[in-house]
Amino acid sequence: MKHNVFLSLGSNVGDREEYLKMAVKEISSLENVELHKISDIYETEPWGYSKQQDFLNMAVSIYTKLDAEVLLKELQNIEKFLNRKSTIKWGPRTIDIDILLFDFLKLNLEHLKIPHPLMFERAFVLVPLKEIYEGDEIFGVNIDEMINKYREKQGVRHYKEFEFLP
């Protein structure tokens, strides 16, 4: 069975755009994963820990036969491969890949929560997600209302169209 999954990607260390491109390439090369849609890239002021460079953020949707926990492990391996270091909560990172949605699954494990528990408070997640998500609501939450509530305050700006060559 193929699952429809939405991911959020972010980078604010080094060549941010290149890290996003490398992450998308690595995700698309995973076995049992098919890249479906890719959003544009957005630049965003840091969230949580403000003494760091602005982030580039985007969203991708994939189809996969992997279950949520196996996919999480694969995405964490990609983060490690791309030199992600977790030193400060919400701090600088070469790449951050979060599972936002996995079909209409609700999961509340210690190491994995779906839908992502903070996504409705993060315009930098919702703006690119809205580009590739077909629908106005997620689990009864209106996407546009949440974007309007947080976008200006969080400084989400269109950066550029994402160019991907597999």
Short mmCIF file of C-alpha atoms in Angstrom, two decimals:
data_model
loop_
_atom_site.label_atom_id
_atom_site.label_comp_id
_atom_site.label_asym_id
_atom_site.label_seq_id
_atom_site.Cartn_x
_atom_site.Cartn_y
_atom_site.Cartn_z
CA MET A 1 0.00 0.00 0.00
CA LYS A 2 1.31 3.45 -0.93
CA HIS A 3 1.12 6.17 1.71
CA ASN A 4 0.86 9.87 0.90
CA VAL A 5 3.35 11.72 3.11
CA PHE A 6 4.17 15.41 3.49
CA LEU A 7 7.58 16.49 4.72
CA SER A 8 8.99 19.82 5.83
CA LEU A 9 12.64 20.64 5.07
CA GLY A 10 14.71 23.46 6.52
CA SER A 11 18.34 24.61 6.49
CA ASN A 12 20.25 27.56 7.91
CA VAL A 13 23.90 26.49 7.92
CA GLY A 14 26.35 26.76 5.04
CA ASP A 15 24.91 26.68 1.52
CA ARG A 16 21.28 26.40 2.65
CA GLU A 17 19.84 25.95 -0.82
CA GLU A 18 22.34 23.22 -1.68
CA TYR A 19 21.47 21.32 1.51
CA LEU A 20 17.78 21.42 0.53
CA LYS A 21 18.62 20.14 -2.95
CA MET A 22 20.78 17.35 -1.54
CA ALA A 23 18.04 16.36 0.92
CA VAL A 24 15.40 16.18 -1.84
CA LYS A 25 17.79 14.13 -3.97
CA GLU A 26 18.45 11.71 -1.09
CA ILE A 27 14.72 11.41 -0.28
CA SER A 28 13.91 10.71 -3.93
CA SER A 29 16.56 8.00 -4.06
CA LEU A 30 15.17 6.04 -1.10
CA GLU A 31 13.86 2.61 -1.96
CA ASN A 32 10.05 2.47 -1.95
CA VAL A 33 9.79 6.28 -2.09
CA GLU A 34 8.44 8.26 -5.02
CA LEU A 35 8.71 12.05 -5.06
CA HIS A 36 5.32 13.59 -5.82
CA LYS A 37 5.31 17.39 -5.37
CA ILE A 38 7.84 20.03 -4.36
CA SER A 39 7.06 23.52 -3.07
CA ASP A 40 8.99 26.70 -3.71
CA ILE A 41 11.62 27.76 -1.17
CA TYR A 42 10.81 30.32 1.52
CA GLU A 43 13.15 32.29 3.73
CA THR A 44 12.15 32.61 7.34
CA GLU A 45 13.45 34.22 10.47
CA PRO A 46 14.57 31.66 13.05
CA TRP A 47 11.88 30.18 15.29
CA GLY A 48 12.53 29.32 18.93
CA TYR A 49 16.22 30.25 19.15
CA SER A 50 16.71 33.61 17.41
CA LYS A 51 20.52 34.07 17.47
CA GLN A 52 21.15 32.29 14.18
CA GLN A 53 20.96 32.76 10.41
CA ASP A 54 17.58 32.81 8.64
CA PHE A 55 16.25 29.47 7.44
CA LEU A 56 15.30 28.31 3.98
CA ASN A 57 12.20 26.12 4.19
CA MET A 58 10.18 24.04 1.77
CA ALA A 59 7.78 21.11 1.68
CA VAL A 60 7.67 17.94 -0.40
CA SER A 61 5.09 15.23 -0.78
CA ILE A 62 6.04 11.65 -1.42
CA TYR A 63 4.39 8.31 -1.92
CA THR A 64 5.95 5.47 0.01
CA LYS A 65 5.41 1.85 0.92
CA LEU A 66 7.45 2.35 4.10
CA ASP A 67 5.66 2.62 7.42
CA ALA A 68 6.02 5.84 9.43
CA GLU A 69 8.73 4.62 11.81
CA VAL A 70 10.89 3.14 9.05
CA LEU A 71 10.52 6.34 7.04
CA LEU A 72 11.56 8.38 10.10
CA LYS A 73 14.73 6.30 10.44
CA GLU A 74 15.54 6.77 6.75
CA LEU A 75 15.03 10.55 7.04
CA GLN A 76 17.22 10.68 10.15
CA ASN A 77 19.93 8.81 8.20
CA ILE A 78 19.72 11.50 5.50
CA GLU A 79 20.08 14.21 8.16
CA LYS A 80 23.19 12.47 9.52
CA PHE A 81 24.59 12.04 6.00
CA LEU A 82 24.13 15.80 5.47
CA ASN A 83 26.02 16.57 8.71
CA ARG A 84 23.12 17.60 10.91
CA LYS A 85 24.25 18.25 14.46
CA SER A 86 21.73 18.84 17.25
CA THR A 87 23.39 21.12 19.77
CA ILE A 88 20.65 23.63 20.64
CA LYS A 89 16.91 22.95 20.56
CA TRP A 90 15.56 24.75 17.46
CA GLY A 91 19.15 25.82 16.76
CA PRO A 92 21.25 25.97 13.60
CA ARG A 93 21.30 22.93 11.34
CA THR A 94 22.45 21.91 7.90
CA ILE A 95 19.16 20.13 7.34
CA ASP A 96 15.99 19.37 9.24
CA ILE A 97 13.44 16.94 7.81
CA ASP A 98 10.12 16.52 9.61
CA ILE A 99 7.20 14.25 8.81
CA LEU A 100 4.16 16.52 8.83
CA LEU A 101 1.43 14.20 7.61
CA PHE A 102 1.30 10.48 6.85
CA ASP A 103 -2.00 9.75 5.12
CA PHE A 104 -4.58 10.65 7.77
CA LEU A 105 -2.69 8.80 10.47
CA LYS A 106 -2.59 10.15 14.00
CA LEU A 107 0.40 8.83 15.89
CA ASN A 108 1.63 9.82 19.33
CA LEU A 109 4.84 7.96 20.09
CA GLU A 110 7.67 9.38 22.18
CA HIS A 111 9.94 9.71 19.12
CA LEU A 112 7.31 10.39 16.45
CA LYS A 113 4.14 12.45 16.51
CA ILE A 114 1.90 12.71 13.44
CA PRO A 115 0.56 15.16 12.50
CA HIS A 116 3.61 17.17 13.52
CA PRO A 117 2.55 18.76 16.83
CA LEU A 118 3.75 22.32 16.08
CA MET A 119 3.00 22.59 12.38
CA PHE A 120 -0.19 24.63 12.85
CA GLU A 121 1.83 27.29 14.73
CA ARG A 122 4.57 27.54 12.12
CA ALA A 123 3.89 29.64 9.04
CA PHE A 124 7.25 28.51 7.64
CA VAL A 125 5.78 25.00 7.54
CA LEU A 126 2.25 25.89 6.46
CA VAL A 127 3.08 28.30 3.60
CA PRO A 128 5.08 25.75 1.55
CA LEU A 129 2.74 22.93 2.60
CA LYS A 130 -0.27 24.88 1.31
CA GLU A 131 1.40 25.01 -2.12
CA ILE A 132 1.43 21.24 -2.51
CA TYR A 133 -1.48 20.11 -0.31
CA GLU A 134 -4.81 19.58 -2.03
CA GLY A 135 -7.39 20.92 0.37
CA ASP A 136 -8.13 23.81 2.66
CA GLU A 137 -8.18 21.95 5.97
CA ILE A 138 -6.03 19.43 7.77
CA PHE A 139 -7.74 17.55 10.61
CA GLY A 140 -10.36 20.30 10.76
CA VAL A 141 -7.85 23.15 10.93
CA ASN A 142 -8.13 25.80 8.19
CA ILE A 143 -4.67 26.24 6.67
CA ASP A 144 -5.23 29.81 5.43
CA GLU A 145 -6.43 30.96 8.85
CA MET A 146 -3.30 29.63 10.51
CA ILE A 147 -1.05 31.13 7.83
CA ASN A 148 -2.73 34.52 8.25
CA LYS A 149 -2.36 34.27 12.02
CA TYR A 150 1.40 33.58 11.95
CA ARG A 151 2.94 34.57 8.58
CA GLU A 152 3.74 38.24 9.16
CA LYS A 153 4.86 37.68 12.74
CA GLN A 154 7.24 34.92 11.66
CA GLY A 155 8.64 36.77 8.63
CA VAL A 156 8.00 34.16 5.93
CA ARG A 157 9.16 35.45 2.53
CA HIS A 158 9.17 33.77 -0.88
CA TYR A 159 12.82 33.03 -1.73
CA LYS A 160 12.70 31.28 -5.09
CA GLU A 161 11.24 28.47 -7.11
CA PHE A 162 12.84 25.12 -6.33
CA GLU A 163 14.80 23.67 -9.24
CA PHE A 164 15.35 19.96 -9.01
CA LEU A 165 17.14 17.75 -11.47
CA PRO A 166 17.04 14.10 -10.35
#
